[in-house]
Short mmCIF file of C-alpha atoms in Angstrom, two decimals:
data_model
loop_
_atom_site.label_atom_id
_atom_site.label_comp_id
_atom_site.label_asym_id
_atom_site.label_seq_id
_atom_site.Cartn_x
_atom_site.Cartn_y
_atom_site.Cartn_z
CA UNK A 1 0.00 0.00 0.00
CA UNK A 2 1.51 3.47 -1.22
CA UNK A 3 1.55 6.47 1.07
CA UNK A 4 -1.18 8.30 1.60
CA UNK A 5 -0.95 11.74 -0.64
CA UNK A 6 0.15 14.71 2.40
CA UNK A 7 -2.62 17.35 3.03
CA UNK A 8 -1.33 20.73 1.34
CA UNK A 9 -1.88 23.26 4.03
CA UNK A 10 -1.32 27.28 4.71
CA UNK A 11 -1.89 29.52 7.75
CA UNK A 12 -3.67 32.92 7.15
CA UNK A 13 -2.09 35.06 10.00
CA UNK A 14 1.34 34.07 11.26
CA UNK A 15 1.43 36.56 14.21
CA UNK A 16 2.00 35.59 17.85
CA UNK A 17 -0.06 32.72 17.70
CA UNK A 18 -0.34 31.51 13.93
CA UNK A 19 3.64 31.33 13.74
CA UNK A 20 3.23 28.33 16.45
CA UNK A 21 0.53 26.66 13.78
CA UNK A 22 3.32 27.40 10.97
CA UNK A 23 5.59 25.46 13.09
CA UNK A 24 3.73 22.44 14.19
CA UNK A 25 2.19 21.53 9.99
CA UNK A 26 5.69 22.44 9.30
CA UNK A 27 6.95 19.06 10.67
CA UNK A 28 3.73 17.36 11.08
CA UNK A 29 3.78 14.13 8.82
CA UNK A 30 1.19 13.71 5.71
CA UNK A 31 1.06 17.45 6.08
CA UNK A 32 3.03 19.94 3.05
CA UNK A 33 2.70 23.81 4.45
CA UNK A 34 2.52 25.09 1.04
CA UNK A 35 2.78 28.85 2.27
CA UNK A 36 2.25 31.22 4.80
CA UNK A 37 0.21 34.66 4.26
CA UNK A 38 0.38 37.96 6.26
CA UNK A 39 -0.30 41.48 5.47
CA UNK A 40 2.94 41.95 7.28
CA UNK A 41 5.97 41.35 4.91
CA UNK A 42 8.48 40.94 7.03
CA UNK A 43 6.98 38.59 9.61
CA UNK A 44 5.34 36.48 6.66
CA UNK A 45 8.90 36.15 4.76
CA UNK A 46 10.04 35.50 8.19
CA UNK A 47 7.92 32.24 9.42
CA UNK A 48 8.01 31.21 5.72
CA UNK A 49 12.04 31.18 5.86
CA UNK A 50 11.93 29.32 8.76
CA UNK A 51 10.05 26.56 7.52
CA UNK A 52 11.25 26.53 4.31
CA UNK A 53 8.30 27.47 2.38
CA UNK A 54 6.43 30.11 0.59
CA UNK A 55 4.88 33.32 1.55
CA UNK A 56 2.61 35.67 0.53
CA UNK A 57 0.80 38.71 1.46
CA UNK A 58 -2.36 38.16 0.53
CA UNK A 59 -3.78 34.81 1.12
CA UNK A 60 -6.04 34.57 -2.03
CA UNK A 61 -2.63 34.11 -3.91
CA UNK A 62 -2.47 31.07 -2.94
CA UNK A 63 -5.65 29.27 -1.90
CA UNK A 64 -6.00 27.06 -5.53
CA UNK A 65 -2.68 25.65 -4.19
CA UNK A 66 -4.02 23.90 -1.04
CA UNK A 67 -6.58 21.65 -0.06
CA UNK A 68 -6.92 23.05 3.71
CA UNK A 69 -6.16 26.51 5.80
CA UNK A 70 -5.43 27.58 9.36
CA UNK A 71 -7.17 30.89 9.69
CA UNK A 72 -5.18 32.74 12.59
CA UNK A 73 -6.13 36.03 11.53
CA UNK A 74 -8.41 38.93 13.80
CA UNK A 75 -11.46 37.86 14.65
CA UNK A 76 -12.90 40.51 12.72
CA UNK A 77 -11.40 39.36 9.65
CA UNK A 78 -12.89 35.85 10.48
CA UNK A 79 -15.77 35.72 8.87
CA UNK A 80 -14.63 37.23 5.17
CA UNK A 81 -11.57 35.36 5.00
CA UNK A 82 -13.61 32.09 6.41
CA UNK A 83 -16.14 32.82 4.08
CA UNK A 84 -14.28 32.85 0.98
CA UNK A 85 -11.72 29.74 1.77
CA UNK A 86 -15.32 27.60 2.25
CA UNK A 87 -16.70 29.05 -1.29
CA UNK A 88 -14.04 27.82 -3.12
CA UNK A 89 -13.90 24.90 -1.41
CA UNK A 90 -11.57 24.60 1.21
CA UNK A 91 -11.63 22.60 4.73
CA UNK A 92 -10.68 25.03 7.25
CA UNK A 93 -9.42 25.75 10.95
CA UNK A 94 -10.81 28.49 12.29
CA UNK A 95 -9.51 30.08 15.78
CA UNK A 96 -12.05 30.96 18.25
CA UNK A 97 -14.04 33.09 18.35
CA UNK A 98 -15.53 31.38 15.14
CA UNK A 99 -16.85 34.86 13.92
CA UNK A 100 -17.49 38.72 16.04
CA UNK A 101 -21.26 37.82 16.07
CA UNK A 102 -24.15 35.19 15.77
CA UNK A 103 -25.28 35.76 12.26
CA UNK A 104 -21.58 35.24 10.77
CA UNK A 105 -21.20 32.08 12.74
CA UNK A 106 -24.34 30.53 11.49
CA UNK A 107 -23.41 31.44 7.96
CA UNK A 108 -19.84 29.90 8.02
CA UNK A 109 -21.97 27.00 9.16
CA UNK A 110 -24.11 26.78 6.38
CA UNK A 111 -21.26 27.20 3.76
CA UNK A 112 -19.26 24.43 5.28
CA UNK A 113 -22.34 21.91 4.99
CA UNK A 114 -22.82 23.60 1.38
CA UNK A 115 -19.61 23.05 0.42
CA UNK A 116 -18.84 20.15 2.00
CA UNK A 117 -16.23 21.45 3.66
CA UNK A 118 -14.88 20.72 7.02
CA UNK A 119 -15.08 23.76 9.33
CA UNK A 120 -13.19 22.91 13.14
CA UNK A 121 -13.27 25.85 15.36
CA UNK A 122 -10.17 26.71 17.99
CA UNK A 123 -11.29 25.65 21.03
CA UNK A 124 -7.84 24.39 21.91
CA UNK A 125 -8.66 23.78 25.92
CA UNK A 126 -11.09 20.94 24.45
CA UNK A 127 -7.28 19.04 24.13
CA UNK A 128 -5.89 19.62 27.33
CA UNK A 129 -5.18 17.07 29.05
CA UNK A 130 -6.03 18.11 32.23
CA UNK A 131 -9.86 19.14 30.64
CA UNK A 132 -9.63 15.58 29.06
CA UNK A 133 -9.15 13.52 32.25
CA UNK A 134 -11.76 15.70 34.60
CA UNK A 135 -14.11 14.51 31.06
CA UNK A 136 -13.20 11.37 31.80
CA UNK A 137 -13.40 11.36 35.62
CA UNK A 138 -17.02 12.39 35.95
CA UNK A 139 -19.74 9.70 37.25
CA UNK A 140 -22.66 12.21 37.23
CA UNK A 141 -24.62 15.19 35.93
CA UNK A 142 -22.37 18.62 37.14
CA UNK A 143 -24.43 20.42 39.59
CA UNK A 144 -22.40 23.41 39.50
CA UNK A 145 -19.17 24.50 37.62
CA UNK A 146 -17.09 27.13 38.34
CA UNK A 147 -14.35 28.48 35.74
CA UNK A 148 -11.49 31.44 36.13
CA UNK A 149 -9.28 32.52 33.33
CA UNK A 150 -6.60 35.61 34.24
CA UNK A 151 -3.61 37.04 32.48
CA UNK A 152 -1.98 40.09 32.79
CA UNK A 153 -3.15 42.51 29.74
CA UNK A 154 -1.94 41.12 26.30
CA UNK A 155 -1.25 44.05 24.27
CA UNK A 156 -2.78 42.03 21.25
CA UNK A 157 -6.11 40.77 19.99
CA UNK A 158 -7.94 44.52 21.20
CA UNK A 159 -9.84 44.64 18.47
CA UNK A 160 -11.66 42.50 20.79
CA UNK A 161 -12.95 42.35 25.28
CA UNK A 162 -12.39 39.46 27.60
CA UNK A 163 -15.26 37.83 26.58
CA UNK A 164 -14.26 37.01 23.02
CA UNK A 165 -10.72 36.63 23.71
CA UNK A 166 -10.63 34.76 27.05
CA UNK A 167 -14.37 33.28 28.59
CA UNK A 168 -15.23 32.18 25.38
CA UNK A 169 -12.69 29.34 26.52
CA UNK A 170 -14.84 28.52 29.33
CA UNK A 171 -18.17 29.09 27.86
CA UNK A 172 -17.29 26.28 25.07
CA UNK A 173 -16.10 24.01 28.11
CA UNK A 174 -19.25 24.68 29.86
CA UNK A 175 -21.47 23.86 27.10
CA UNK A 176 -19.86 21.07 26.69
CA UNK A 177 -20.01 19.56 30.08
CA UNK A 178 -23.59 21.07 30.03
CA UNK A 179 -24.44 19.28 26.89
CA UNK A 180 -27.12 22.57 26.72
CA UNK A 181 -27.50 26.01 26.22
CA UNK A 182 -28.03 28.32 28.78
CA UNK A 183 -31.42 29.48 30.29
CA UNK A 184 -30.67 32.84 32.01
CA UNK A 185 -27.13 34.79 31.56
CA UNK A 186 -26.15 37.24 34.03
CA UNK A 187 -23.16 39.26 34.14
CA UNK A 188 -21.05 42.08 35.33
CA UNK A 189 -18.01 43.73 33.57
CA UNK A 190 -15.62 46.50 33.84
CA UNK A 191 -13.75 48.21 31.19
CA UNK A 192 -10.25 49.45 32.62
CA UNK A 193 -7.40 49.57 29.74
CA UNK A 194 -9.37 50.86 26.77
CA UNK A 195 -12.72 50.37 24.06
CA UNK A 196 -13.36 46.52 25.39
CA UNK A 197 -14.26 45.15 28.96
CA UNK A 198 -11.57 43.76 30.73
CA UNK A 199 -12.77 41.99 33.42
CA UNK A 200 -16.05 39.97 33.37
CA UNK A 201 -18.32 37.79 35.53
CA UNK A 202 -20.73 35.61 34.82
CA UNK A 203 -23.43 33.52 35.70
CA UNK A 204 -25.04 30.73 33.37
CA UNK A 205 -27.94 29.08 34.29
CA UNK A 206 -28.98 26.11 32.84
CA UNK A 207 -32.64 24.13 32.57
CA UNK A 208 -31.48 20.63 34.64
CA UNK A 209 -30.52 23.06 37.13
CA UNK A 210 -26.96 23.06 36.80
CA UNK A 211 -25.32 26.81 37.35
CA UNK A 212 -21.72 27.83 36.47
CA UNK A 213 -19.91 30.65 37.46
CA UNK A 214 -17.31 32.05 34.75
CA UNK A 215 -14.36 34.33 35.47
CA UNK A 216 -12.24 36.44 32.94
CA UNK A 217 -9.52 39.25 33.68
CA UNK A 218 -7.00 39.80 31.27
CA UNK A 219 -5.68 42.48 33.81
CA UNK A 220 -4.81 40.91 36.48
CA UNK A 221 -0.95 40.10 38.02
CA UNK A 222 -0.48 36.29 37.08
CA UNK A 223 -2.30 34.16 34.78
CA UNK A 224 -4.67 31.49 36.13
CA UNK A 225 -6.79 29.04 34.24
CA UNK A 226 -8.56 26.31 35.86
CA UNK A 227 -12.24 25.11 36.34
CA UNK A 228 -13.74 22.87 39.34
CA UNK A 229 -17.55 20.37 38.85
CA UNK A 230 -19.41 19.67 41.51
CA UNK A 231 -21.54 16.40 40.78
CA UNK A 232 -23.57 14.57 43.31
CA UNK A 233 -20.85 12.14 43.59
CA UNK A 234 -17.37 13.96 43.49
CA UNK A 235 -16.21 17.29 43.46
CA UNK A 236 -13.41 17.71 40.28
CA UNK A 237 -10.76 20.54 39.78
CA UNK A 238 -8.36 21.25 36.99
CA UNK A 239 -5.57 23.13 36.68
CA UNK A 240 -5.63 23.99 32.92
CA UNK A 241 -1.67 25.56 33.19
CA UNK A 242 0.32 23.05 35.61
CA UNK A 243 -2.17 19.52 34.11
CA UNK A 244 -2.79 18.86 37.65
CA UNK A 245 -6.38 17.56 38.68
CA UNK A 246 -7.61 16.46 41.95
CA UNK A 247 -10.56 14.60 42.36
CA UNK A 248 -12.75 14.29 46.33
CA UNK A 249 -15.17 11.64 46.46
CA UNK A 250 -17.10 10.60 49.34
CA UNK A 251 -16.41 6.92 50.73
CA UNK A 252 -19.31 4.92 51.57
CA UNK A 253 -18.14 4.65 54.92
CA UNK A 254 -18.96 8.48 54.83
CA UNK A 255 -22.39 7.71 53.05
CA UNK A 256 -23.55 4.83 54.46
CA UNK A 257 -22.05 5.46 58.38
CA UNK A 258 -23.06 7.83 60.94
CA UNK A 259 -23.37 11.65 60.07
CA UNK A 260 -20.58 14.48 61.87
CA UNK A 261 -22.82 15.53 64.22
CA UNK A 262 -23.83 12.17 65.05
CA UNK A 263 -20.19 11.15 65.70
CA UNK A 264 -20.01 14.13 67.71
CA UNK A 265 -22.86 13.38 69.69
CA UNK A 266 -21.58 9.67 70.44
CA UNK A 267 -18.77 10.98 72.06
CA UNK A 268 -16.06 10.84 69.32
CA UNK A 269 -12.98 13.29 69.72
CA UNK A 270 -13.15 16.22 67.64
CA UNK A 271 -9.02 16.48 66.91
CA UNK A 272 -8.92 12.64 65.91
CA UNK A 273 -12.25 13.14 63.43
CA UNK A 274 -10.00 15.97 61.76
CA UNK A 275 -7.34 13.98 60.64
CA UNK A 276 -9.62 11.37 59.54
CA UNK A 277 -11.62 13.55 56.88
CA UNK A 278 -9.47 13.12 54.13
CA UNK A 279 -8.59 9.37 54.38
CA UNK A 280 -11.50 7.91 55.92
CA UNK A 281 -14.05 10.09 55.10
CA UNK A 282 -13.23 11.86 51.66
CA UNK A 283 -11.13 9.71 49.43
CA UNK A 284 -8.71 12.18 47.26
CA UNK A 285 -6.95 11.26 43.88
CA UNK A 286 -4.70 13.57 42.39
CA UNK A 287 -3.73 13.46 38.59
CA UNK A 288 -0.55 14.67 36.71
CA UNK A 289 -2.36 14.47 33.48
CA UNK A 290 -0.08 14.13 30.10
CA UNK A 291 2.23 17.47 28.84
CA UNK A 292 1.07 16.81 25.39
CA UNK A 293 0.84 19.93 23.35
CA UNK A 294 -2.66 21.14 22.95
CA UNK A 295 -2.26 22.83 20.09
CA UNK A 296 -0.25 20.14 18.66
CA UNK A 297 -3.43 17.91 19.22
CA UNK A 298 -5.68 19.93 17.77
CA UNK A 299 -4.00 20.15 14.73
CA UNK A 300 -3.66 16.83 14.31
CA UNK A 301 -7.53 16.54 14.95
CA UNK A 302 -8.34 18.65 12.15
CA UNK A 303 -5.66 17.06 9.20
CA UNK A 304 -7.30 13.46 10.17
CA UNK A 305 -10.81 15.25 9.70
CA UNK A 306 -9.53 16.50 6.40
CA UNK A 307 -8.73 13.09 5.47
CA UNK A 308 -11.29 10.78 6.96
CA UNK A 309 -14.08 13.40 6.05
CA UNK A 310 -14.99 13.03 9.67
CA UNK A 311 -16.16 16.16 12.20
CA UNK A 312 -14.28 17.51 14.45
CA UNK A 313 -15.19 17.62 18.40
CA UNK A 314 -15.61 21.33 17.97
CA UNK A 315 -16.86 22.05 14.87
CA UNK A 316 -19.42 25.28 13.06
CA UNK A 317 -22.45 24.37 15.16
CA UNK A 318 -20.21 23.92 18.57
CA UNK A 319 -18.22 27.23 17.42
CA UNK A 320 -22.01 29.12 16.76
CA UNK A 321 -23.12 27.53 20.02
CA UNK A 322 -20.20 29.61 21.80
CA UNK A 323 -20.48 32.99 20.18
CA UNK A 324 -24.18 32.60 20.86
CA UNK A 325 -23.55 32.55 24.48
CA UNK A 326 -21.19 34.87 24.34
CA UNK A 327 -23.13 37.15 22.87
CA UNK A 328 -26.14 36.95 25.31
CA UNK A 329 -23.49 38.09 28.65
CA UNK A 330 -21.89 40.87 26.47
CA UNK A 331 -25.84 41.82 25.75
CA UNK A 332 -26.13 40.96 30.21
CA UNK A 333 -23.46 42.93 30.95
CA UNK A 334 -24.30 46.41 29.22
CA UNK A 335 -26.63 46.83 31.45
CA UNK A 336 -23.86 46.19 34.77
CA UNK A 337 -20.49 47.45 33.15
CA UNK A 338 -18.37 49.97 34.85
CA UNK A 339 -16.20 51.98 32.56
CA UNK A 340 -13.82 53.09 34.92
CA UNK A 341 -12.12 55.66 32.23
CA UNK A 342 -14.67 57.25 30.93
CA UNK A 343 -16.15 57.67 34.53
CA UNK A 344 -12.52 59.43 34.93
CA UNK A 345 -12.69 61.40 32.35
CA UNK A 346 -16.29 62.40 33.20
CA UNK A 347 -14.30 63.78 36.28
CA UNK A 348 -11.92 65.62 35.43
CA UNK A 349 -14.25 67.73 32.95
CA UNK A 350 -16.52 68.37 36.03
CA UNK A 351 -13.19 69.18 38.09
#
């Protein structure tokens, strides 16, 4: 049996992020990066150089060349450039956000199944590890989830707030675990470092009574990313940066033996219960889940899809799905958004 014929591939958008796709499908096997494209000269002819391959500025140049993109572009160019790849054709990568809003999302949608095209959005914490094994871990419907995602302020993707370019993370991970849409989306925001809200809270609510509580900052001191499910049988948290999960599950001697106050009651010593609760009482597993590369995984994911013909795990409707909800605690938190500059500003005219 021959070899199978290698996927020709480019990346639209080789900045801070699509350089890293460049450099994965540049050694990834069955895949040829045909070119790279970037409005900016210099940093195109610079990725291309180092993978030994073509570059371009504009990415039309080249698209009857390849049989699949990686769109890494602004996510207001998203839709256009998205729009145009699946017209003529093309199976395509999109990094989240899918689109800026609903109606763009739904329409890349409907061009991929018109097209036949395969259409994978970036959700890339849908291959981390650590998200992979608290999947894997759960025994029961979440009851509650709880999600924070914090980084000190990018100085990038501002064409954009923290809801776009960091809860959407969280909301696709939610919906997920959810397996629904939200009922009722409430939220609270501030905008602190220019046009876009920088800090967010929210609150989704969902119909099986399930409730998750979402945090974004992308001004805050150190980053954090991790998100904790509460079940009726185990309480899981992941550490999306150091891989590390811990899982607490009650042990039947908890369940099926005499309650605390019970114990207390019957005489038992206080200090000896306490060192008892998580041995006896509350078994604890902790999990060093694998360093694989996420991104690495992902795009793997989507050049098997491109050959099998097979969907993704996030794909146009799970990408819509996201934006949707996004949209609906952008729309929640107009109406509770402090805009600390312009209150400033309001100030000092008054002053």
């Amino acid at each position: 049996m021959g070899q199978l014929k290698p996927i020709r591939m480019a990346v639209i958008g080789v900045g801070a992020l699509g350089r890293h796709h460049a450099r994965i499908l540049a050694g990834m096997q069955g895949v040829d990066l045909v070119a790279v494209a970037d409005p900016n000269a210099a940093q195109a002819q610079a990725v291309a150089e180092q993978h030994q391959t073509d570059w371009v500025t504009d990415y039309t140049e080249i698209l009857d060349q390849v049989d699949a993109v990686s769109l890494v572009a602004p996510t207001f160019l998203h839709y256009e450039i998205a729009a145009d790849c699946l017209a003529r054709g093309k199976d395509i990568l999109v990094e989240k956000p899918l689109t800026a809003d609903v109606p763009q999302a739904q329409k890349l949608t409907e061009l991929s199944l018109d097209h036949d095209c395969i259409l994978q959005v970036g959700h890339i914490e849908r291959f981390n590890p650590a998200f992979e094994v608290l999947c894997d871990s759960i025994t029961s419907v979440p009851r509650y989830i709880r999600a924070e995602r914090l980084s000190p302020f990018p100085f990038r993707s501002l064409d954009i707030g923290a809801v776009h370019d960091l809860m959407i993370h969280d909301i696709e991970l939610v919906l997920h675990l959810t397996g629904s849409m939200p009922t009722l989306v409430e939220s609270f925001g501030s905008r602190l470092m220019g046009a876009h809200e920088d800090t967010v809270q929210t609150r989704l609510h969902f119909a099986g009574g399930c409730i998750a509580d979402i945090t974004a900052s992308r001004v805050n001191p150190e980053p954090r990313r991790c998100i904790s499910v509460w079940t009726n049988t185990e309480n899981i948290s992941a550490d999306l940066q150091t891989r590390s999960v811990s899982i607490h599950r009650p042990t039947s001697k908890l369940l099926n033996g005499p309650a605390m106050e019970d114990r207390m009651r019957a005489g038992e010593d206080v200090t000896e219960l306490k060192t008892r609760v998580f041995s006896e009482f509350i078994e604890t597993e902790t999990v060093q889940a694998s360093a694989e590369d996420a991104l690495t995984a992902e795009l793997q994911e989507f050049t098997e899809c491109v050959r099998s013909r097979q969907q993704p795990r996030v794909d146009g409707k799970e990408g819509t799905m996201a934006v949707q909800t996004a949209e609906r605690v952008l729309q929640s938190m107009l109406k509770n958004c402090v805009n600390h500059r312009a209150k400033a500003a309001g100030e000092a005219r008054a002053a």
